[in-house]
Amino acid sequence: MLRQLLSRALARRLAADAHYCATPIFAPATAFIHRQSSLFSSSSSSQIPDGNVVRHLEDEDVFNRSLSSEPSTTVSIDRSGLCNPPEHSHEPSSDSELIKHLKGIIKFRGGPISIAEYMEEVLTNPKAGFYINRDVFGAEGDFITSPEVSQMFGEMVGVWAMCLWEQMGRPAKVNLVELGPGRGTLMADLLRGASKLKNFTESLHVHFVECSPALRKLQHSNMKCRDEDSTGDGVEKISVSTLAGTPVSWHSTLEQVPSGLPTILIAHEFYDALPVHQFQRTPRGWCEKMVDLAEDSTFKFVLSPQPTPATLYLMKRCKWSSSDEIAKLNQIEICPKAIELTQTIAERISSDGGGALIIDYGLNGVVSDSLQAIRKHKFVNILDNPGSADLSAYVDFPSIRHGAEEVSGDIAVYGPMTQSQFLGSLGINFRVEALLGNCTDEQAESLRTGYWRLVGEGEAPFWEGPDEEAPIGMGTRYMAMTIVNKNHGVPVPFL
């Protein structure tokens, strides 16, 4: 598992220069379409389970001897088996504003906070969150995402969106929503590639769900937006992307995106940053792992002595799994916000029509212990200098499926399939061949490298450079899942 984590982290963060080529995408894409088709704003309202619930869990042998009121104990974190142990700074330093804030929360409550709350503050605290006031993407940032690796990724996602639009009956108006769009690279590549299909691009209104002011500015620039006056319909900001003449709006939460129109939603590497709760099996049952202050005022892990609100989600996750699967695990990660977000998406797709595409690294099963921190492309200690590193965790795809199916019988969930299967079925092989026929040697090398990173597995066999710079394929580490309104049929490429 640790090797998988490290390999996945390296695959996700390796830098690559994206080269945009002039060869039209639509020779292969249009033919493919013809062949195939002609931020949540609510928080958990959970309550701490009562004794009847705990006894019910005991009857099902999920919690062993259940959660008692024994004193909390410190969790021992053994990192001796890591191939690349996280770096930890032992040099004295003054506390940042975020660290002071976290310590203040713990002291005010007189006890530890959940890992999920710690993670949420670290990533999205309005004043000092990791994502809020800086560009964290690219070679000079902390990690690299698939759209930054190659223009082909956004183009293939565009093919998926166009195919779904065809299956929806070519509606005249569509909300194209992206959650956590980063620099806006994926959407820019999508619109650039689709710009010749005017009927499609003229139907779109792009909606970015983004809480970071710094990233909003980057998205505005990369989408080559021209500002226009607001229409006064409650939309926070309206611009027009000159890439395809498409209006673009920004929102802080998904709920702020206007409803009533068919929705095509893209969530690429968004779910992995949602806060997770961790539970650990102990002699007294499953206990939630928490963050507390040590005697020297540093952060440490402890176990909760009592049931916590997240226990309800743990119960639900266990019921979605076989007893054999749970029995093999000593730790379980759950993400209530992922379930809640998925249900919000499913409800909108059920009422308005459309579909959602979720691409992320994760498992088609229960996630055990995947939370990790990345700073400047290196694996570091999760509790070391919070706010200076990206925190992310594997996505639990079965939870997404069950969460969506719970709220509506009008939607269908397909996948997950590997990113390699997804991109391959959409025509990336044809696209890379077309691009290679019309580029320089330098661009060709970048295309081959980017292609391997998107669909390959392990180190690229063609690499002749330094071993430490070898492209690592993420084609099987990332997975794709879609949620669609049943009226549209089975979406491409999940046929």
Short mmCIF file of C-alpha atoms in Angstrom, two decimals:
data_model
loop_
_atom_site.label_atom_id
_atom_site.label_comp_id
_atom_site.label_asym_id
_atom_site.label_seq_id
_atom_site.Cartn_x
_atom_site.Cartn_y
_atom_site.Cartn_z
CA MET A 1 0.00 0.00 0.00
CA LEU A 2 2.80 2.40 0.86
CA ARG A 3 4.55 1.68 -2.42
CA GLN A 4 1.29 2.38 -4.22
CA LEU A 5 0.89 5.66 -2.37
CA LEU A 6 4.39 6.81 -3.19
CA SER A 7 4.13 5.74 -6.81
CA ARG A 8 0.76 7.43 -7.17
CA ALA A 9 2.06 10.62 -5.57
CA LEU A 10 5.05 10.66 -7.91
CA ALA A 11 2.89 9.98 -10.93
CA ARG A 12 0.52 12.79 -9.99
CA ARG A 13 3.15 15.39 -9.29
CA LEU A 14 5.80 14.84 -11.97
CA ALA A 15 6.27 17.93 -14.11
CA ALA A 16 5.80 18.08 -17.88
CA ASP A 17 5.58 20.96 -20.34
CA ALA A 18 2.29 21.04 -22.24
CA HIS A 19 2.73 21.82 -25.96
CA TYR A 20 -0.34 22.99 -27.83
CA CYS A 21 -0.39 21.87 -31.46
CA ALA A 22 -2.50 23.19 -34.29
CA THR A 23 -3.73 19.86 -35.68
CA PRO A 24 -7.56 19.79 -35.45
CA ILE A 25 -8.96 17.32 -32.96
CA PHE A 26 -12.14 16.80 -34.87
CA ALA A 27 -11.05 14.42 -37.59
CA PRO A 28 -10.95 11.53 -35.09
CA ALA A 29 -13.31 13.08 -32.53
CA THR A 30 -16.22 13.89 -34.85
CA ALA A 31 -16.09 10.44 -36.37
CA PHE A 32 -16.00 8.94 -32.90
CA ILE A 33 -19.04 10.94 -31.80
CA HIS A 34 -20.94 9.82 -34.88
CA ARG A 35 -20.05 6.18 -34.27
CA GLN A 36 -20.94 6.25 -30.60
CA SER A 37 -24.07 8.43 -30.41
CA SER A 38 -25.91 8.91 -33.94
CA LEU A 39 -18.37 22.99 -3.29
CA PHE A 40 -21.13 21.80 -1.56
CA SER A 41 -21.73 24.13 1.29
CA SER A 42 -23.64 21.98 3.74
CA SER A 43 -21.88 20.26 6.58
CA SER A 44 -22.71 16.92 8.12
CA SER A 45 -25.82 16.97 10.27
CA SER A 46 -24.89 13.68 11.92
CA GLN A 47 -25.50 13.18 15.61
CA ILE A 48 -23.49 10.97 17.93
CA PRO A 49 -25.03 7.48 17.87
CA ASP A 50 -26.95 6.40 20.90
CA GLY A 51 -26.56 3.13 22.75
CA ASN A 52 -29.09 1.32 20.56
CA VAL A 53 -27.02 2.07 17.46
CA VAL A 54 -23.85 0.81 19.11
CA ARG A 55 -25.57 -2.38 20.21
CA HIS A 56 -26.85 -2.85 16.67
CA LEU A 57 -23.28 -2.62 15.43
CA GLU A 58 -22.22 -5.18 18.02
CA ASP A 59 -24.91 -7.54 16.78
CA GLU A 60 -23.50 -7.24 13.26
CA ASP A 61 -19.95 -7.74 14.58
CA VAL A 62 -18.85 -4.51 12.90
CA PHE A 63 -17.52 -2.77 15.97
CA ASN A 64 -16.27 -5.77 17.93
CA ARG A 65 -16.74 -4.78 21.57
CA SER A 66 -17.95 -1.33 20.50
CA LEU A 67 -16.83 2.12 21.51
CA SER A 68 -16.38 2.47 25.23
CA SER A 69 -15.53 5.47 27.38
CA GLU A 70 -11.97 4.44 28.11
CA PRO A 71 -9.36 7.21 28.17
CA SER A 72 -7.93 8.20 24.81
CA THR A 73 -4.56 6.77 23.82
CA THR A 74 -1.83 8.12 21.58
CA VAL A 75 -1.53 6.48 18.17
CA SER A 76 1.95 5.21 17.34
CA ILE A 77 2.88 6.26 13.80
CA ASP A 78 5.45 3.85 12.40
CA ARG A 79 7.08 5.22 9.24
CA SER A 80 10.09 2.90 9.24
CA GLY A 81 8.78 0.92 6.28
CA LEU A 82 8.41 3.88 3.90
CA CYS A 83 10.60 3.84 0.83
CA ASN A 84 10.75 7.63 0.97
CA PRO A 85 10.10 8.63 4.61
CA PRO A 86 8.40 12.01 5.03
CA GLU A 87 10.67 14.88 5.79
CA HIS A 88 10.18 16.50 9.17
CA SER A 89 11.66 19.77 10.27
CA HIS A 90 12.97 19.78 13.83
CA GLU A 91 14.30 23.31 13.66
CA PRO A 92 12.53 25.78 15.95
CA SER A 93 10.21 28.15 14.11
CA SER A 94 7.52 30.61 15.04
CA ASP A 95 3.96 29.43 14.61
CA SER A 96 2.12 30.55 11.49
CA GLU A 97 -1.33 32.11 11.75
CA LEU A 98 -2.89 28.81 10.65
CA ILE A 99 -1.01 26.83 13.32
CA LYS A 100 -2.10 29.33 15.96
CA HIS A 101 -5.66 29.01 14.70
CA LEU A 102 -5.58 25.18 14.86
CA LYS A 103 -4.11 25.22 18.36
CA GLY A 104 -6.74 27.73 19.40
CA ILE A 105 -9.55 25.43 18.21
CA ILE A 106 -8.14 22.47 20.13
CA LYS A 107 -7.57 24.50 23.33
CA PHE A 108 -10.99 26.14 23.15
CA ARG A 109 -12.73 22.78 22.87
CA GLY A 110 -10.54 21.21 25.48
CA GLY A 111 -9.86 18.21 23.31
CA PRO A 112 -8.79 16.95 19.90
CA ILE A 113 -10.32 17.67 16.50
CA SER A 114 -11.04 15.16 13.75
CA ILE A 115 -8.58 14.64 10.93
CA ALA A 116 -11.32 15.87 8.60
CA GLU A 117 -11.56 19.21 10.40
CA TYR A 118 -7.77 19.50 10.48
CA MET A 119 -7.63 18.75 6.74
CA GLU A 120 -10.38 21.25 5.90
CA GLU A 121 -8.67 24.05 7.83
CA VAL A 122 -5.28 23.26 6.31
CA LEU A 123 -6.57 23.31 2.73
CA THR A 124 -9.36 25.90 2.67
CA ASN A 125 -9.02 28.19 5.67
CA PRO A 126 -10.14 31.58 4.25
CA LYS A 127 -6.98 33.36 5.37
CA ALA A 128 -4.22 30.77 5.30
CA GLY A 129 -5.49 27.64 3.54
CA PHE A 130 -3.13 25.84 1.18
CA TYR A 131 -5.35 26.39 -1.87
CA ILE A 132 -6.52 29.91 -1.12
CA ASN A 133 -3.84 32.48 -1.88
CA ARG A 134 -1.37 30.86 -4.28
CA ASP A 135 -0.84 28.81 -7.41
CA VAL A 136 0.02 25.33 -6.17
CA PHE A 137 0.11 23.65 -9.59
CA GLY A 138 2.94 22.98 -12.01
CA ALA A 139 6.69 22.45 -11.79
CA GLU A 140 7.14 25.51 -9.56
CA GLY A 141 4.21 24.51 -7.34
CA ASP A 142 3.59 21.41 -5.29
CA PHE A 143 2.08 18.99 -7.81
CA ILE A 144 1.17 18.39 -11.45
CA THR A 145 -2.28 17.30 -12.64
CA SER A 146 -3.25 15.49 -15.85
CA PRO A 147 -4.40 18.63 -17.74
CA GLU A 148 -0.96 20.16 -17.08
CA VAL A 149 0.72 17.03 -18.48
CA SER A 150 -0.84 17.19 -21.94
CA GLN A 151 -3.50 19.08 -23.88
CA MET A 152 -4.91 15.69 -24.92
CA PHE A 153 -6.48 15.12 -21.52
CA GLY A 154 -8.78 18.14 -21.75
CA GLU A 155 -9.52 17.33 -25.38
CA MET A 156 -10.66 13.80 -24.52
CA VAL A 157 -12.83 15.06 -21.68
CA GLY A 158 -14.29 17.42 -24.29
CA VAL A 159 -15.10 14.43 -26.51
CA TRP A 160 -16.93 12.83 -23.57
CA ALA A 161 -18.91 16.05 -22.96
CA MET A 162 -19.83 16.37 -26.65
CA CYS A 163 -20.98 12.75 -26.79
CA LEU A 164 -23.18 13.26 -23.73
CA TRP A 165 -24.58 16.45 -25.25
CA GLU A 166 -25.50 14.46 -28.37
CA GLN A 167 -27.19 11.79 -26.24
CA MET A 168 -29.09 14.50 -24.37
CA GLY A 169 -30.66 15.59 -27.69
CA ARG A 170 -28.42 18.60 -28.34
CA PRO A 171 -30.07 21.00 -25.85
CA ALA A 172 -29.80 24.67 -26.75
CA LYS A 173 -28.58 25.66 -23.28
CA VAL A 174 -26.34 23.66 -20.95
CA ASN A 175 -24.51 24.42 -17.72
CA LEU A 176 -20.95 23.08 -18.05
CA VAL A 177 -19.67 22.94 -14.47
CA GLU A 178 -16.16 22.18 -13.27
CA LEU A 179 -15.40 21.64 -9.60
CA GLY A 180 -11.96 22.84 -8.47
CA PRO A 181 -10.68 23.79 -11.95
CA GLY A 182 -7.09 24.52 -10.90
CA ARG A 183 -5.57 26.86 -13.44
CA GLY A 184 -8.45 26.33 -15.86
CA THR A 185 -6.22 24.28 -18.16
CA LEU A 186 -8.68 21.40 -18.63
CA MET A 187 -11.56 23.68 -19.58
CA ALA A 188 -9.36 25.81 -21.85
CA ASP A 189 -8.22 22.69 -23.73
CA LEU A 190 -11.82 21.45 -23.90
CA LEU A 191 -13.11 24.71 -25.41
CA ARG A 192 -10.13 25.11 -27.71
CA GLY A 193 -10.67 21.62 -29.06
CA ALA A 194 -14.44 22.02 -29.38
CA SER A 195 -14.37 25.53 -30.87
CA LYS A 196 -15.20 24.31 -34.38
CA LEU A 197 -18.41 22.60 -33.24
CA LYS A 198 -20.38 25.81 -32.89
CA ASN A 199 -23.69 24.19 -32.00
CA PHE A 200 -22.04 22.62 -28.97
CA THR A 201 -19.99 25.59 -27.74
CA GLU A 202 -22.84 28.06 -28.29
CA SER A 203 -25.04 26.00 -25.97
CA LEU A 204 -22.58 26.20 -23.09
CA HIS A 205 -22.34 28.40 -20.04
CA VAL A 206 -19.20 27.48 -18.12
CA HIS A 207 -19.45 27.59 -14.34
CA PHE A 208 -16.29 27.29 -12.23
CA VAL A 209 -16.74 26.28 -8.58
CA GLU A 210 -13.63 27.79 -7.05
CA CYS A 211 -12.99 29.30 -3.61
CA SER A 212 -9.44 30.61 -4.22
CA PRO A 213 -9.14 34.25 -5.38
CA ALA A 214 -5.62 33.55 -6.69
CA LEU A 215 -6.76 30.62 -8.80
CA ARG A 216 -9.79 32.54 -10.09
CA LYS A 217 -7.42 35.12 -11.56
CA LEU A 218 -5.37 32.38 -13.22
CA GLN A 219 -8.49 30.74 -14.62
CA HIS A 220 -9.70 34.08 -15.98
CA SER A 221 -6.36 34.58 -17.72
CA ASN A 222 -5.95 31.05 -19.10
CA MET A 223 -9.52 31.02 -20.39
CA LYS A 224 -8.70 34.32 -22.17
CA CYS A 225 -11.80 35.91 -20.70
CA ARG A 226 -13.27 39.27 -21.56
CA ASP A 227 -15.30 40.79 -18.72
CA GLU A 228 -18.92 41.79 -19.20
CA ASP A 229 -21.51 43.39 -16.95
CA SER A 230 -23.45 41.07 -14.65
CA THR A 231 -26.98 40.17 -15.72
CA GLY A 232 -28.22 40.61 -12.17
CA ASP A 233 -29.52 37.04 -11.95
CA GLY A 234 -27.48 36.19 -8.88
CA VAL A 235 -24.39 35.05 -10.74
CA GLU A 236 -21.28 36.29 -8.97
CA LYS A 237 -19.28 37.15 -12.06
CA ILE A 238 -19.77 36.78 -15.81
CA SER A 239 -17.06 36.88 -18.43
CA VAL A 240 -16.80 35.54 -21.96
CA SER A 241 -14.01 33.19 -22.98
CA THR A 242 -12.63 34.24 -26.34
CA LEU A 243 -11.52 30.64 -26.94
CA ALA A 244 -15.05 29.75 -28.06
CA GLY A 245 -17.24 32.76 -27.23
CA THR A 246 -18.56 30.95 -24.15
CA PRO A 247 -19.79 32.80 -21.03
CA VAL A 248 -17.92 31.94 -17.84
CA SER A 249 -19.05 32.45 -14.25
CA TRP A 250 -17.42 31.79 -10.88
CA HIS A 251 -19.06 30.46 -7.71
CA SER A 252 -17.89 29.44 -4.25
CA THR A 253 -20.20 26.41 -3.99
CA LEU A 254 -22.07 24.09 -6.33
CA GLU A 255 -25.37 25.23 -4.82
CA GLN A 256 -24.72 28.72 -6.24
CA VAL A 257 -24.68 27.42 -9.82
CA PRO A 258 -28.12 28.24 -11.30
CA SER A 259 -30.37 25.21 -11.68
CA GLY A 260 -33.08 24.50 -14.23
CA LEU A 261 -30.80 23.70 -17.18
CA PRO A 262 -29.22 20.36 -18.16
CA THR A 263 -25.87 20.05 -16.41
CA ILE A 264 -22.61 18.50 -17.58
CA LEU A 265 -20.32 18.41 -14.56
CA ILE A 266 -16.60 17.60 -14.40
CA ALA A 267 -14.80 16.78 -11.16
CA HIS A 268 -11.15 16.02 -11.89
CA GLU A 269 -8.92 15.56 -8.85
CA PHE A 270 -11.52 17.26 -6.70
CA TYR A 271 -12.78 14.43 -4.51
CA ASP A 272 -9.27 13.53 -3.33
CA ALA A 273 -8.98 16.87 -1.49
CA LEU A 274 -12.27 16.50 0.42
CA PRO A 275 -11.70 15.97 4.16
CA VAL A 276 -11.61 12.38 5.38
CA HIS A 277 -12.19 10.78 8.75
CA GLN A 278 -9.95 7.91 9.82
CA PHE A 279 -10.98 5.05 12.08
CA GLN A 280 -8.66 2.53 13.67
CA ARG A 281 -9.53 -0.93 14.97
CA THR A 282 -8.65 -1.33 18.66
CA PRO A 283 -9.38 -3.95 21.37
CA ARG A 284 -12.43 -1.85 22.27
CA GLY A 285 -13.73 -1.54 18.70
CA TRP A 286 -13.41 1.11 15.98
CA CYS A 287 -12.15 4.46 17.31
CA GLU A 288 -11.79 7.67 15.35
CA LYS A 289 -8.27 9.00 14.88
CA MET A 290 -7.99 12.63 16.01
CA VAL A 291 -5.46 15.48 16.09
CA ASP A 292 -4.44 16.82 19.49
CA LEU A 293 -1.64 18.87 21.07
CA ALA A 294 1.35 17.13 22.66
CA GLU A 295 3.04 18.43 25.81
CA ASP A 296 5.63 20.27 23.70
CA SER A 297 2.76 22.02 21.83
CA THR A 298 3.29 20.08 18.58
CA PHE A 299 0.48 18.18 16.91
CA LYS A 300 -0.03 14.47 17.53
CA PHE A 301 -2.53 11.72 16.73
CA VAL A 302 -4.81 10.30 19.42
CA LEU A 303 -7.87 8.04 19.47
CA SER A 304 -11.30 9.24 20.50
CA PRO A 305 -12.58 7.52 23.67
CA GLN A 306 -16.23 8.07 22.67
CA PRO A 307 -18.35 7.63 19.52
CA THR A 308 -18.13 10.64 17.19
CA PRO A 309 -20.64 12.02 14.66
CA ALA A 310 -18.67 10.44 11.82
CA THR A 311 -19.44 7.02 13.32
CA LEU A 312 -22.77 7.09 11.49
CA TYR A 313 -20.94 7.25 8.17
CA LEU A 314 -18.63 4.46 9.26
CA MET A 315 -21.72 2.34 9.96
CA LYS A 316 -23.10 3.15 6.53
CA ARG A 317 -19.81 2.35 4.82
CA CYS A 318 -19.57 -0.98 6.59
CA LYS A 319 -23.10 -1.89 5.49
CA TRP A 320 -22.10 -1.15 1.88
CA SER A 321 -19.30 -3.73 2.18
CA SER A 322 -19.05 -7.41 2.85
CA SER A 323 -18.13 -8.54 6.35
CA ASP A 324 -15.07 -10.31 4.89
CA GLU A 325 -13.79 -7.06 3.36
CA ILE A 326 -14.14 -5.17 6.65
CA ALA A 327 -12.63 -7.99 8.71
CA LYS A 328 -9.33 -7.69 6.82
CA LEU A 329 -8.87 -4.02 7.69
CA ASN A 330 -7.31 -2.38 10.72
CA GLN A 331 -8.03 1.15 9.49
CA ILE A 332 -10.86 2.68 7.45
CA GLU A 333 -11.11 6.09 5.81
CA ILE A 334 -14.50 7.63 5.11
CA CYS A 335 -15.43 10.91 3.45
CA PRO A 336 -18.88 12.20 4.43
CA LYS A 337 -18.48 15.30 2.27
CA ALA A 338 -17.84 13.14 -0.79
CA ILE A 339 -21.13 11.32 -0.16
CA GLU A 340 -22.99 14.59 0.45
CA LEU A 341 -21.50 16.23 -2.65
CA THR A 342 -22.36 13.20 -4.79
CA GLN A 343 -25.93 13.29 -3.56
CA THR A 344 -26.20 16.99 -4.42
CA ILE A 345 -24.91 16.23 -7.92
CA ALA A 346 -27.25 13.26 -8.32
CA GLU A 347 -30.28 15.30 -7.25
CA ARG A 348 -29.46 18.02 -9.80
CA ILE A 349 -28.92 15.52 -12.61
CA SER A 350 -32.15 13.77 -11.66
CA SER A 351 -34.19 16.99 -11.83
CA ASP A 352 -32.41 18.92 -14.61
CA GLY A 353 -30.89 16.17 -16.76
CA GLY A 354 -27.27 15.74 -17.79
CA GLY A 355 -24.38 13.87 -16.26
CA ALA A 356 -21.22 14.09 -14.17
CA LEU A 357 -17.72 12.78 -14.83
CA ILE A 358 -15.49 12.03 -11.84
CA ILE A 359 -11.81 11.28 -12.48
CA ASP A 360 -9.47 10.74 -9.56
CA TYR A 361 -7.04 8.31 -8.02
CA GLY A 362 -8.77 5.86 -5.75
CA LEU A 363 -10.03 2.35 -5.14
CA ASN A 364 -13.01 0.30 -6.20
CA GLY A 365 -13.34 -0.78 -2.56
CA VAL A 366 -12.92 0.38 1.03
CA VAL A 367 -10.03 2.80 1.54
CA SER A 368 -7.84 1.94 4.51
CA ASP A 369 -5.06 4.48 5.15
CA SER A 370 -4.21 6.70 2.19
CA LEU A 371 -4.04 10.27 3.53
CA GLN A 372 -0.75 11.91 2.62
CA ALA A 373 0.95 15.30 2.33
CA ILE A 374 2.95 16.62 -0.63
CA ARG A 375 5.20 19.66 -0.47
CA LYS A 376 7.27 20.70 -3.50
CA HIS A 377 6.77 17.26 -5.08
CA LYS A 378 7.97 15.44 -1.95
CA PHE A 379 6.15 13.22 0.54
CA VAL A 380 6.15 14.92 3.96
CA ASN A 381 4.67 14.48 7.44
CA ILE A 382 0.94 15.24 7.56
CA LEU A 383 1.24 17.19 10.83
CA ASP A 384 4.41 19.07 9.91
CA ASN A 385 3.89 22.81 9.30
CA PRO A 386 0.18 22.59 8.30
CA GLY A 387 -0.82 24.84 5.44
CA SER A 388 2.47 24.41 3.60
CA ALA A 389 1.64 21.07 1.92
CA ASP A 390 -1.17 19.54 -0.10
CA LEU A 391 -3.26 16.93 1.71
CA SER A 392 -5.09 14.31 -0.31
CA ALA A 393 -6.55 10.81 0.02
CA TYR A 394 -7.74 7.99 -2.20
CA VAL A 395 -11.31 8.29 -3.48
CA ASP A 396 -13.71 5.58 -2.35
CA PHE A 397 -15.60 4.98 -5.62
CA PRO A 398 -18.17 2.52 -4.20
CA SER A 399 -19.23 5.21 -1.70
CA ILE A 400 -19.85 7.57 -4.60
CA ARG A 401 -21.99 4.95 -6.32
CA HIS A 402 -24.03 4.10 -3.24
CA GLY A 403 -24.40 7.77 -2.27
CA ALA A 404 -25.81 8.66 -5.69
CA GLU A 405 -28.13 5.68 -5.90
CA GLU A 406 -29.51 6.41 -2.42
CA VAL A 407 -31.10 9.72 -3.40
CA SER A 408 -32.65 9.03 -6.78
CA GLY A 409 -33.89 6.21 -8.97
CA ASP A 410 -33.69 8.47 -12.02
CA ILE A 411 -29.91 8.35 -12.28
CA ALA A 412 -27.50 5.59 -13.23
CA VAL A 413 -23.86 5.17 -12.23
CA TYR A 414 -21.27 3.63 -14.56
CA GLY A 415 -17.69 2.66 -13.76
CA PRO A 416 -15.18 3.03 -12.43
CA MET A 417 -12.86 2.16 -15.28
CA THR A 418 -9.18 3.01 -15.42
CA GLN A 419 -8.08 6.32 -16.90
CA SER A 420 -6.22 4.35 -19.57
CA GLN A 421 -9.44 2.60 -20.63
CA PHE A 422 -11.41 5.84 -20.50
CA LEU A 423 -9.01 7.90 -22.61
CA GLY A 424 -8.28 5.02 -24.97
CA SER A 425 -11.98 4.46 -25.69
CA LEU A 426 -12.44 8.18 -26.41
CA GLY A 427 -9.74 8.14 -29.09
CA ILE A 428 -6.54 9.42 -27.48
CA ASN A 429 -4.49 7.00 -29.60
CA PHE A 430 -5.83 8.60 -32.80
CA ARG A 431 -5.27 12.05 -31.35
CA VAL A 432 -1.61 11.49 -30.44
CA GLU A 433 -0.92 10.08 -33.92
CA ALA A 434 -2.49 13.16 -35.51
CA LEU A 435 -0.45 15.50 -33.33
CA LEU A 436 2.81 13.63 -33.92
CA GLY A 437 2.37 14.10 -37.65
CA ASN A 438 2.42 17.88 -37.33
CA CYS A 439 4.98 18.91 -34.70
CA THR A 440 8.66 19.49 -34.06
CA ASP A 441 10.98 16.86 -32.59
CA GLU A 442 10.84 18.63 -29.23
CA GLN A 443 7.05 18.67 -29.28
CA ALA A 444 7.00 15.01 -30.31
CA GLU A 445 9.09 14.06 -27.29
CA SER A 446 6.75 16.01 -25.01
CA LEU A 447 3.70 14.37 -26.62
CA ARG A 448 5.09 10.86 -26.16
CA THR A 449 5.99 11.62 -22.55
CA GLY A 450 2.59 13.17 -21.82
CA TYR A 451 0.76 10.32 -23.52
CA TRP A 452 2.59 7.75 -21.40
CA ARG A 453 1.88 9.61 -18.19
CA LEU A 454 -1.82 9.68 -19.01
CA VAL A 455 -2.34 6.08 -20.13
CA GLY A 456 0.79 4.08 -19.24
CA GLU A 457 1.66 1.97 -16.23
CA GLY A 458 5.04 2.19 -14.54
CA GLU A 459 8.14 3.73 -16.11
CA ALA A 460 8.06 4.59 -19.81
CA PRO A 461 9.95 1.91 -21.82
CA PHE A 462 11.19 4.48 -24.34
CA TRP A 463 12.85 6.75 -21.75
CA GLU A 464 16.59 7.28 -22.23
CA GLY A 465 17.21 10.07 -19.75
CA PRO A 466 18.07 9.98 -16.03
CA ASP A 467 16.18 7.30 -14.10
CA GLU A 468 14.89 9.79 -11.55
CA GLU A 469 13.20 11.77 -14.35
CA ALA A 470 11.56 8.80 -16.07
CA PRO A 471 7.87 9.39 -16.89
CA ILE A 472 5.61 7.32 -14.63
CA GLY A 473 2.29 6.23 -16.09
CA MET A 474 -0.87 6.99 -14.12
CA GLY A 475 -3.21 5.18 -16.48
CA THR A 476 -4.21 2.49 -13.99
CA ARG A 477 -3.91 4.56 -10.81
CA TYR A 478 -6.58 7.03 -11.85
CA MET A 479 -10.17 5.92 -12.38
CA ALA A 480 -13.21 7.39 -14.12
CA MET A 481 -16.85 7.15 -13.06
CA THR A 482 -19.96 8.82 -14.46
CA ILE A 483 -23.40 9.62 -13.07
CA VAL A 484 -26.10 10.29 -15.68
CA ASN A 485 -29.82 10.78 -15.98
CA LYS A 486 -31.31 7.48 -17.14
CA ASN A 487 -33.20 9.24 -19.93
CA HIS A 488 -29.93 9.76 -21.79
CA GLY A 489 -28.99 6.08 -22.02
CA VAL A 490 -25.55 4.61 -21.34
CA PRO A 491 -22.86 7.28 -21.80
CA VAL A 492 -19.73 6.98 -23.91
CA PRO A 493 -17.37 5.22 -23.29
CA PHE A 494 -19.17 3.07 -20.68
CA LEU A 495 -21.26 1.28 -23.33
#
